[in-house]
Amino acid sequence: MKWAGEDCRMSVLLEYSVDNGIAVLVIDNPPVNALSQQVRQAIRESITAAEADDGVKAVVIACTGRTFSAGADIREFDAPVKDPSLPILNDFIESGTKPVVAALHGTTLGGGLELAMSCHYRVALTGTRVGLPEVHLGLIPGAGGTQRLPRLIGAEAAIEAITTGRHIPADEALGMGLLDDVVEDDVLQAAVSAAHRLVGEGHLSRTGDRDVNPESVQDGMFSKAKAVLAKRRRGFDAPQAAVDAIEWACATPITEGLQKERSCSNTLKASLQSKAQRHLFFAERLALKIPDIPKDTPLLDIATTGVIGAGTMGAGIAICLLNADLPVVLVETKQEALDRGLERIKKTLDRDVGRGRLASETRDARLARLTGALSLETLGSVDFVVEAAFESMQVKKQIFVELDTICKATAVLATNTSTLDINDIAAVTKSPDRVIGTHFFSPANVMKLLEVVRGTKTAKGVVATTMKLGRRIGKVPALSGVGYGFIGNRMLEDYVRESQMLLLDGASPAQVDRALEAWGMAMGPCAVMDLAGQDVSFLTRDQNRDLLPNDPLYCVPGDIMNAEGRLGQKTGKGFYQYPDGRTRQNDPEAIGLVSAAAEKLGVANRDKISDQEILDRCLHALINRGAQLLDDGIALRSSDIDVVWSAGYGFPAYRGGPMFYADSIGLDAIVQSFEEMAKTFGNEYGYWTPAPLLVKLATSGQTFADYDTDQRGDT
Ligand code: COA
């Protein structure tokens, strides 16, 4: 019997067969067997058929392809739920009279795991990972996950699993009691055998019939967990709601718990936070699709890599490549610097072993793939080179002239730069088509974002290969065109400009940072400048004065910090003071320096600057630059900008990125605020002139999302 109901696409979504008393349901809904309405319906009809068939004694549910179901179909979340909903389906499976066994492989996530927990037995193939990652979408597992998981593994473990959304390896899940068996191969056969066994035992183990192990519940644990999460996941609603839901599982019968879970899940699903996080989920994946680069563009085979420069950035990049099991040749000019870099890499991997994140054998294997070298000549046979030398055009050009002759013709030559013109670097080579920018963020082995910068002559295959490599090394890649600061730093420039204008107006660094942090930014702009180094931002400004407004007030507070040697955390003083090197404290001296400069420049000190003004000035400046980058073609889509800012600049995921946020408050409101700001603060340097695209969209009642849809042509 095949299922491809009226509304189904023409592909087969579920295959049903009966063999020796066991009905086997195999879901086939590529790429990740998402539990769409048609799949849910097909499962319900299959189980109904199995229940009605006297020849069927038990049921097995499995999936084809790379994974057991990775969850509900997220694309359906914006529309009303169609019957059967997943909670209803799961209750139906659990309450059946014949044993249902789930045969798991791949990444059994979200609704996929919730479905499996409603089955009466779960067997997984070695290597399977299971988890409930809904918090990353601003949700709780709403199809029984918050009620069934604690019943299987206890309250404490459930809090950890659901609030982190972590992918749990099968062996660990077995130990926790989440799985009943893990097998080396042929999971389907193992599931069929288990089904026969359950039939023989004549007993159905329903998760919902169990109680949460009371030993896993301690006094005050729920409020404690919420307090920790309020800090660790500041501003996010879903982790808090997840803890509440797990508490219901401990305190109420399952029917009541399921009802409460349902209602909470529906509220979250309709919330802006969840919409924002769902937007980012798809935005990250869309960012990999470049409209003029067909999906079938041949990719270069990357088996070996080289990194030039063993400083913090180079070592961090090398770690990323090693962690993806790629061999790395690390090149430096001096033995001492090379040794330092190699040692830094080793220490980082050792630390991961110490923290239980990495097996010592894996560390050893990775270090065995690392070679240090003192000459670029050693890069002759590598497939992908990342140059992470000093940020100087002259230095980089010299390196690329050499790489051009040393490296094999098919090698990709990437430069890690945050500001320099990739086209200028490419121009010194005979093959600019293989030159590309890879802007990693420090520390490179930790930060998720990778801005891939496409030069005018970069070949399509080189772009596609670099984006793919970015994913392979665990980054979130986003494509940028060539332009000062690319996407992220160009926008940062406007955001920081406005934050420093606020300092001149009389706001303190603490007030500016507090307002933006309370709103959701991971770190306020003044603290960011202190962390990055006031000298670093000064140098960038200084080298690019011709690209920046000729405004005597432009980033004066930062310039003063630099001139005074208050370089930030590294010197113990900047906009703040750092008595222990890390923790910021207000510093009247810094405030005094800024106010003296403001007075000299004739900027009136305003007594009261509201937090709302801080938010509007900084965030609207950010959004305006984003719109300009779209108009200039530096960013392809507004959703790419959202990816850049959420993955690399601490923009709160629950606000979806600057452009999603702009859409959420309304573009006309933003344009209007510009008019008001121009009136209040003047507009000599065009700071409050809205970008033409922003005006166009606002006037036609459109959003940045509409703009993306119009632009779309992704393959
Ligand atoms: N619903 C709808 N589409 C989904 C999906 C889901 N639950 N999970 C993945 N997809 C889509 C992706 O959008 C992508 O589509 P695209 O090829 O058109 O861009 C495709 O499936 C492949 O996903 P991708 O993430 O690129 O593959 P991967 O191999 O890197 O990762 C997963 C696979 C399953 C680990 C990852 O997709 C994932 O985490 N999915 C979400 C799981 C989840 O949150 N489930 C709970 C839902 S409430």
Tab-separated table of N, CA and C in Angstrom, residues 239-377:
chain	number	residue	atom	x	y	z
A	239	PRO	N	13.257	29.216	26.742
A	239	PRO	CA	13.875	28.374	27.781
A	239	PRO	C	13.131	28.465	29.122
A	240	GLN	N	12.639	29.672	29.427
A	240	GLN	CA	11.877	29.840	30.673
A	240	GLN	C	10.597	29.003	30.621
A	241	ALA	N	9.916	29.087	29.472
A	241	ALA	CA	8.670	28.344	29.321
A	241	ALA	C	8.925	26.842	29.379
A	242	ALA	N	10.072	26.417	28.851
A	242	ALA	CA	10.389	24.983	28.840
A	242	ALA	C	10.505	24.452	30.275
A	243	VAL	N	11.134	25.265	31.145
A	243	VAL	CA	11.286	24.822	32.543
A	243	VAL	C	9.903	24.717	33.199
A	244	ASP	N	9.055	25.703	32.931
A	244	ASP	CA	7.688	25.634	33.478
A	244	ASP	C	7.006	24.345	33.030
A	245	ALA	N	7.150	24.053	31.743
A	245	ALA	CA	6.452	22.878	31.194
A	245	ALA	C	6.970	21.587	31.830
A	246	ILE	N	8.275	21.541	32.086
A	246	ILE	CA	8.825	20.331	32.715
A	246	ILE	C	8.305	20.224	34.158
A	247	GLU	N	8.146	21.368	34.789
A	247	GLU	CA	7.575	21.352	36.150
A	247	GLU	C	6.152	20.788	36.110
A	248	TRP	N	5.378	21.148	35.070
A	248	TRP	CA	4.017	20.598	34.974
A	248	TRP	C	4.083	19.074	34.858
A	249	ALA	N	5.088	18.600	34.117
A	249	ALA	CA	5.201	17.140	33.940
A	249	ALA	C	5.389	16.456	35.289
A	250	CYS	N	6.072	17.163	36.203
A	250	CYS	CA	6.358	16.564	37.514
A	250	CYS	C	5.155	16.689	38.447
A	251	ALA	N	4.311	17.666	38.173
A	251	ALA	CA	3.281	17.988	39.162
A	251	ALA	C	1.864	17.597	38.748
A	252	THR	N	1.656	17.292	37.485
A	252	THR	CA	0.273	17.050	37.047
A	252	THR	C	0.178	15.761	36.240
A	253	PRO	N	-1.035	15.205	36.154
A	253	PRO	CA	-1.211	14.029	35.294
A	253	PRO	C	-0.905	14.397	33.844
A	254	ILE	N	-0.547	13.417	33.062
A	254	ILE	CA	-0.067	13.733	31.706
A	254	ILE	C	-1.108	14.463	30.860
A	255	THR	N	-2.366	14.111	31.011
A	255	THR	CA	-3.373	14.769	30.156
A	255	THR	C	-3.392	16.274	30.421
A	256	GLU	N	-3.310	16.624	31.692
A	256	GLU	CA	-3.309	18.051	32.038
A	256	GLU	C	-2.011	18.720	31.562
A	257	GLY	N	-0.899	18.023	31.778
A	257	GLY	CA	0.395	18.563	31.345
A	257	GLY	C	0.418	18.793	29.839
A	258	LEU	N	-0.124	17.831	29.108
A	258	LEU	CA	-0.133	17.964	27.642
A	258	LEU	C	-0.969	19.167	27.202
A	259	GLN	N	-2.077	19.351	27.904
A	259	GLN	CA	-2.950	20.477	27.558
A	259	GLN	C	-2.233	21.814	27.776
A	260	LYS	N	-1.571	21.888	28.943
A	260	LYS	CA	-0.865	23.136	29.263
A	260	LYS	C	0.290	23.354	28.285
A	261	GLU	N	0.981	22.284	27.973
A	261	GLU	CA	2.097	22.369	27.019
A	261	GLU	C	1.601	22.906	25.680
A	262	ARG	N	0.465	22.373	25.243
A	262	ARG	CA	-0.133	22.753	23.965
A	262	ARG	C	-0.394	24.267	23.927
A	263	SER	N	-1.029	24.724	25.003
A	263	SER	CA	-1.408	26.125	25.008
A	263	SER	C	-0.152	27.012	25.036
A	264	CYS	N	0.821	26.610	25.832
A	264	CYS	CA	2.068	27.383	25.922
A	264	CYS	C	2.787	27.370	24.569
A	265	SER	N	2.799	26.215	23.939
A	265	SER	CA	3.476	26.084	22.648
A	265	SER	C	2.800	26.961	21.587
A	266	ASN	N	1.483	27.004	21.623
A	266	ASN	CA	0.774	27.847	20.646
A	266	ASN	C	1.081	29.323	20.857
A	267	THR	N	1.145	29.716	22.138
A	267	THR	CA	1.465	31.119	22.423
A	267	THR	C	2.854	31.460	21.884
A	268	LEU	N	3.790	30.567	22.151
A	268	LEU	CA	5.156	30.850	21.689
A	268	LEU	C	5.223	30.866	20.168
A	269	LYS	N	4.518	29.941	19.542
A	269	LYS	CA	4.566	29.859	18.083
A	269	LYS	C	4.094	31.173	17.443
A	270	ALA	N	3.123	31.807	18.096
A	270	ALA	CA	2.595	33.063	17.543
A	270	ALA	C	3.453	34.268	17.933
A	271	SER	N	4.454	34.048	18.780
A	271	SER	CA	5.214	35.196	19.296
A	271	SER	C	6.223	35.705	18.268
A	272	LEU	N	6.568	36.978	18.434
A	272	LEU	CA	7.552	37.585	17.545
A	272	LEU	C	8.919	36.927	17.734
A	273	GLN	N	9.209	36.525	18.974
A	273	GLN	CA	10.499	35.885	19.234
A	273	GLN	C	10.660	34.636	18.381
A	274	SER	N	9.633	33.797	18.385
A	274	SER	CA	9.748	32.558	17.614
A	274	SER	C	9.795	32.849	16.121
A	275	LYS	N	8.983	33.800	15.683
A	275	LYS	CA	9.005	34.147	14.254
A	275	LYS	C	10.409	34.617	13.859
A	276	ALA	N	11.018	35.404	14.760
A	276	ALA	CA	12.358	35.919	14.484
A	276	ALA	C	13.364	34.769	14.384
A	277	GLN	N	13.275	33.823	15.295
A	277	GLN	CA	14.241	32.728	15.301
A	277	GLN	C	14.004	31.771	14.125
A	278	ARG	N	12.735	31.597	13.762
A	278	ARG	CA	12.445	30.779	12.573
A	278	ARG	C	12.969	31.472	11.323
A	279	HIS	N	12.819	32.790	11.313
A	279	HIS	CA	13.350	33.567	10.183
A	279	HIS	C	14.856	33.303	10.050
A	280	LEU	N	15.569	33.321	11.175
A	280	LEU	CA	17.017	33.124	11.112
A	280	LEU	C	17.385	31.701	10.693
A	281	PHE	N	16.572	30.731	11.116
A	281	PHE	CA	16.834	29.340	10.711
A	281	PHE	C	16.867	29.258	9.181
A	282	PHE	N	15.843	29.804	8.543
A	282	PHE	CA	15.787	29.723	7.087
A	282	PHE	C	16.779	30.699	6.444
A	283	ALA	N	17.000	31.847	7.102
A	283	ALA	CA	17.938	32.834	6.547
A	283	ALA	C	19.344	32.244	6.446
A	284	GLU	N	19.757	31.500	7.477
A	284	GLU	CA	21.096	30.897	7.458
A	284	GLU	C	21.235	29.925	6.297
A	285	ARG	N	20.171	29.215	6.012
A	285	ARG	CA	20.228	28.246	4.908
A	285	ARG	C	20.113	28.941	3.557
A	286	LEU	N	19.310	29.974	3.515
A	286	LEU	CA	19.160	30.724	2.264
A	286	LEU	C	20.471	31.431	1.903
A	287	ALA	N	21.194	31.852	2.934
A	287	ALA	CA	22.442	32.583	2.689
A	287	ALA	C	23.429	31.752	1.864
A	288	LEU	N	23.266	30.437	1.913
A	288	LEU	CA	24.187	29.558	1.172
A	288	LEU	C	23.853	29.519	-0.310
A	289	LYS	N	22.676	30.025	-0.658
A	289	LYS	CA	22.234	29.951	-2.056
A	289	LYS	C	22.464	31.289	-2.736
A	290	ILE	N	23.305	31.274	-3.737
A	290	ILE	CA	23.651	32.522	-4.408
A	290	ILE	C	22.910	32.548	-5.749
A	291	PRO	N	22.078	33.569	-5.948
A	291	PRO	CA	21.180	33.565	-7.102
A	291	PRO	C	21.832	33.217	-8.444
A	292	ASP	N	23.034	33.759	-8.702
A	292	ASP	CA	23.590	33.493	-10.039
A	292	ASP	C	24.535	32.288	-10.050
A	293	ILE	N	24.564	31.556	-8.950
A	293	ILE	CA	25.437	30.373	-8.927
A	293	ILE	C	24.563	29.127	-8.845
A	294	PRO	N	24.431	28.404	-9.956
A	294	PRO	CA	23.530	27.247	-9.946
A	294	PRO	C	23.965	26.204	-8.917
A	295	LYS	N	22.961	25.487	-8.428
A	295	LYS	CA	23.172	24.465	-7.399
A	295	LYS	C	24.187	23.405	-7.839
A	296	ASP	N	24.192	23.132	-9.155
A	296	ASP	CA	25.068	22.060	-9.638
A	296	ASP	C	26.437	22.571	-10.090
A	297	THR	N	26.783	23.794	-9.696
A	297	THR	CA	28.119	24.308	-10.020
A	297	THR	C	29.175	23.358	-9.437
A	298	PRO	N	30.107	22.888	-10.265
A	298	PRO	CA	31.107	21.950	-9.744
A	298	PRO	C	31.925	22.580	-8.614
A	299	LEU	N	32.063	21.816	-7.547
A	299	LEU	CA	32.843	22.302	-6.403
A	299	LEU	C	34.254	21.752	-6.500
A	300	LEU	N	35.203	22.517	-5.990
A	300	LEU	CA	36.578	22.026	-5.954
A	300	LEU	C	36.713	21.091	-4.771
A	301	ASP	N	37.533	20.084	-4.961
A	301	ASP	CA	37.717	19.112	-3.898
A	301	ASP	C	38.737	19.670	-2.897
A	302	ILE	N	38.303	19.888	-1.668
A	302	ILE	CA	39.230	20.445	-0.670
A	302	ILE	C	39.644	19.334	0.291
A	303	ALA	N	40.886	18.868	0.108
A	303	ALA	CA	41.377	17.795	0.971
A	303	ALA	C	42.533	18.268	1.844
A	304	THR	N	43.194	19.338	1.414
A	304	THR	CA	44.333	19.844	2.198
A	304	THR	C	44.256	21.368	2.264
A	305	THR	N	44.771	21.922	3.347
A	305	THR	CA	44.666	23.379	3.506
A	305	THR	C	45.963	23.979	4.049
A	306	GLY	N	46.091	25.276	3.863
A	306	GLY	CA	47.223	25.994	4.430
A	306	GLY	C	46.723	27.278	5.065
A	307	VAL	N	47.377	27.684	6.146
A	307	VAL	CA	47.032	28.954	6.795
A	307	VAL	C	48.320	29.761	6.930
A	308	ILE	N	48.257	31.005	6.497
A	308	ILE	CA	49.446	31.856	6.601
A	308	ILE	C	49.246	32.822	7.762
A	309	GLY	N	50.161	32.753	8.704
A	309	GLY	CA	50.048	33.588	9.907
A	309	GLY	C	49.607	32.736	11.078
A	310	ALA	N	50.444	32.713	12.125
A	310	ALA	CA	50.122	31.853	13.270
A	310	ALA	C	49.740	32.685	14.491
A	311	GLY	N	49.274	33.915	14.245
A	311	GLY	CA	48.788	34.750	15.348
A	311	GLY	C	47.442	34.233	15.840
A	312	THR	N	46.771	35.057	16.640
A	312	THR	CA	45.496	34.623	17.210
A	312	THR	C	44.527	34.198	16.112
A	313	MET	N	44.444	35.014	15.051
A	313	MET	CA	43.486	34.728	13.994
A	313	MET	C	43.882	33.480	13.209
A	314	GLY	N	45.160	33.430	12.797
A	314	GLY	CA	45.622	32.284	12.005
A	314	GLY	C	45.473	30.982	12.772
A	315	ALA	N	45.864	31.005	14.045
A	315	ALA	CA	45.759	29.775	14.858
A	315	ALA	C	44.288	29.380	14.997
A	316	GLY	N	43.420	30.368	15.203
A	316	GLY	CA	41.985	30.079	15.335
A	316	GLY	C	41.427	29.456	14.064
A	317	ILE	N	41.842	29.987	12.913
A	317	ILE	CA	41.363	29.439	11.635
A	317	ILE	C	41.885	28.008	11.461
A	318	ALA	N	43.153	27.810	11.823
A	318	ALA	CA	43.725	26.462	11.713
A	318	ALA	C	42.934	25.473	12.571
A	319	ILE	N	42.527	25.907	13.760
A	319	ILE	CA	41.753	25.012	14.635
A	319	ILE	C	40.430	24.640	13.961
A	320	CYS	N	39.777	25.615	13.348
A	320	CYS	CA	38.502	25.325	12.654
A	320	CYS	C	38.722	24.244	11.596
A	321	LEU	N	39.783	24.397	10.820
A	321	LEU	CA	40.041	23.447	9.731
A	321	LEU	C	40.391	22.073	10.304
A	322	LEU	N	41.215	22.065	11.353
A	322	LEU	CA	41.588	20.782	11.980
A	322	LEU	C	40.354	20.096	12.555
A	323	ASN	N	39.473	20.896	13.168
A	323	ASN	CA	38.266	20.316	13.768
A	323	ASN	C	37.358	19.674	12.727
A	324	ALA	N	37.517	20.097	11.458
A	324	ALA	CA	36.739	19.467	10.383
A	324	ALA	C	37.567	18.337	9.750
A	325	ASP	N	38.597	17.904	10.473
A	325	ASP	CA	39.459	16.804	10.054
A	325	ASP	C	40.236	17.092	8.772
A	326	LEU	N	40.513	18.370	8.538
A	326	LEU	CA	41.320	18.721	7.363
A	326	LEU	C	42.781	18.894	7.785
A	327	PRO	N	43.712	18.422	6.969
A	327	PRO	CA	45.120	18.672	7.270
A	327	PRO	C	45.442	20.151	7.048
A	328	VAL	N	46.316	20.685	7.895
A	328	VAL	CA	46.662	22.115	7.810
A	328	VAL	C	48.178	22.294	7.825
A	329	VAL	N	48.678	23.097	6.875
A	329	VAL	CA	50.067	23.539	6.960
A	329	VAL	C	50.007	24.983	7.458
A	330	LEU	N	50.627	25.219	8.617
A	330	LEU	CA	50.593	26.561	9.211
A	330	LEU	C	51.931	27.244	8.933
A	331	VAL	N	51.877	28.401	8.258
A	331	VAL	CA	53.120	29.041	7.833
A	331	VAL	C	53.338	30.359	8.575
A	332	GLU	N	54.559	30.534	9.053
A	332	GLU	CA	54.962	31.792	9.691
A	332	GLU	C	56.317	32.203	9.142
A	333	THR	N	56.715	33.419	9.458
A	333	THR	CA	58.016	33.851	8.950
A	333	THR	C	59.142	33.521	9.937
A	334	LYS	N	58.787	33.480	11.232
A	334	LYS	CA	59.838	33.242	12.245
A	334	LYS	C	59.490	32.025	13.092
A	335	GLN	N	60.527	31.270	13.444
A	335	GLN	CA	60.319	30.044	14.218
A	335	GLN	C	59.562	30.311	15.522
A	336	GLU	N	59.942	31.400	16.193
A	336	GLU	CA	59.323	31.715	17.493
A	336	GLU	C	57.809	31.899	17.364
A	337	ALA	N	57.442	32.677	16.354
A	337	ALA	CA	56.014	32.960	16.135
A	337	ALA	C	55.283	31.680	15.758
A	338	LEU	N	55.937	30.856	14.970
A	338	LEU	CA	55.328	29.592	14.562
A	338	LEU	C	55.114	28.700	15.789
A	339	ASP	N	56.132	28.621	16.622
A	339	ASP	CA	56.027	27.787	17.825
A	339	ASP	C	54.887	28.262	18.721
A	340	ARG	N	54.799	29.591	18.831
A	340	ARG	CA	53.721	30.142	19.668
A	340	ARG	C	52.350	29.733	19.118
A	341	GLY	N	52.219	29.826	17.792
A	341	GLY	CA	50.943	29.472	17.150
A	341	GLY	C	50.616	28.000	17.339
A	342	LEU	N	51.624	27.164	17.125
A	342	LEU	CA	51.397	25.714	17.261
A	342	LEU	C	51.000	25.386	18.703
A	343	GLU	N	51.674	26.051	19.635
A	343	GLU	CA	51.394	25.819	21.053
A	343	GLU	C	49.956	26.268	21.390
A	344	ARG	N	49.572	27.391	20.809
A	344	ARG	CA	48.221	27.911	21.061
A	344	ARG	C	47.171	26.899	20.575
A	345	ILE	N	47.424	26.326	19.421
A	345	ILE	CA	46.476	25.352	18.865
A	345	ILE	C	46.410	24.128	19.783
A	346	LYS	N	47.588	23.665	20.180
A	346	LYS	CA	47.629	22.468	21.027
A	346	LYS	C	46.884	22.728	22.342
A	347	LYS	N	47.135	23.891	22.922
A	347	LYS	CA	46.499	24.232	24.205
A	347	LYS	C	44.974	24.244	24.073
A	348	THR	N	44.506	24.811	22.971
A	348	THR	CA	43.040	24.890	22.771
A	348	THR	C	42.454	23.479	22.683
A	349	LEU	N	43.125	22.614	21.918
A	349	LEU	CA	42.599	21.252	21.791
A	349	LEU	C	42.709	20.504	23.132
A	350	ASP	N	43.802	20.749	23.850
A	350	ASP	CA	43.954	20.121	25.178
A	350	ASP	C	42.811	20.550	26.101
A	351	ARG	N	42.489	21.841	26.017
A	351	ARG	CA	41.414	22.358	26.869
A	351	ARG	C	40.091	21.660	26.545
A	352	ASP	N	39.865	21.448	25.236
A	352	ASP	CA	38.634	20.756	24.835
A	352	ASP	C	38.615	19.330	25.387
A	353	VAL	N	39.783	18.702	25.418
A	353	VAL	CA	39.863	17.347	25.983
A	353	VAL	C	39.563	17.425	27.480
A	354	GLY	N	40.191	18.405	28.139
A	354	GLY	CA	39.996	18.594	29.582
A	354	GLY	C	38.536	18.807	29.937
A	355	ARG	N	37.823	19.485	29.059
A	355	ARG	CA	36.409	19.774	29.338
A	355	ARG	C	35.490	18.655	28.875
A	356	GLY	N	36.070	17.604	28.379
A	356	GLY	CA	35.272	16.454	27.963
A	356	GLY	C	34.579	16.648	26.625
A	357	ARG	N	35.012	17.675	25.877
A	357	ARG	CA	34.366	17.933	24.587
A	357	ARG	C	35.017	17.152	23.455
A	358	LEU	N	36.210	16.657	23.715
A	358	LEU	CA	36.982	16.029	22.652
A	358	LEU	C	37.691	14.810	23.236
A	359	ALA	N	37.665	13.709	22.475
A	359	ALA	CA	38.392	12.524	22.943
A	359	ALA	C	39.882	12.755	22.716
A	360	SER	N	40.713	12.233	23.607
A	360	SER	CA	42.153	12.503	23.458
A	360	SER	C	42.700	11.905	22.160
A	361	GLU	N	42.111	10.788	21.708
A	361	GLU	CA	42.584	10.203	20.437
A	361	GLU	C	42.260	11.145	19.273
A	362	THR	N	41.089	11.781	19.363
A	362	THR	CA	40.711	12.703	18.275
A	362	THR	C	41.665	13.887	18.262
A	363	ARG	N	41.992	14.390	19.454
A	363	ARG	CA	42.956	15.491	19.523
A	363	ARG	C	44.281	15.073	18.880
A	364	ASP	N	44.736	13.878	19.244
A	364	ASP	CA	46.027	13.422	18.711
A	364	ASP	C	45.972	13.315	17.189
A	365	ALA	N	44.837	12.805	16.695
A	365	ALA	CA	44.703	12.650	15.234
A	365	ALA	C	44.714	14.026	14.569
A	366	ARG	N	44.064	14.981	15.214
A	366	ARG	CA	44.013	16.331	14.628
A	366	ARG	C	45.402	16.975	14.638
A	367	LEU	N	46.080	16.835	15.758
A	367	LEU	CA	47.410	17.445	15.828
A	367	LEU	C	48.366	16.785	14.843
A	368	ALA	N	48.123	15.501	14.571
A	368	ALA	CA	48.983	14.809	13.609
A	368	ALA	C	48.767	15.359	12.194
A	369	ARG	N	47.642	16.005	11.980
A	369	ARG	CA	47.374	16.581	10.647
A	369	ARG	C	47.895	18.014	10.532
A	370	LEU	N	48.516	18.505	11.597
A	370	LEU	CA	49.013	19.886	11.605
A	370	LEU	C	50.523	19.906	11.370
A	371	THR	N	50.939	20.716	10.388
A	371	THR	CA	52.370	20.843	10.122
A	371	THR	C	52.739	22.315	10.198
A	372	GLY	N	53.839	22.618	10.828
A	372	GLY	CA	54.322	23.997	10.851
A	372	GLY	C	55.371	24.186	9.770
A	373	ALA	N	55.442	25.385	9.200
A	373	ALA	CA	56.439	25.629	8.156
A	373	ALA	C	56.853	27.090	8.180
A	374	LEU	N	58.052	27.352	7.638
A	374	LEU	CA	58.561	28.725	7.633
A	374	LEU	C	58.652	29.304	6.224
A	375	SER	N	58.079	28.583	5.279
A	375	SER	CA	58.169	29.096	3.916
A	375	SER	C	56.864	28.862	3.169
A	376	LEU	N	56.492	29.828	2.365
A	376	LEU	CA	55.264	29.694	1.568
A	376	LEU	C	55.393	28.554	0.561
A	377	GLU	N	56.639	28.204	0.238
A	377	GLU	CA	56.883	27.124	-0.728
A	377	GLU	C	56.182	25.828	-0.317
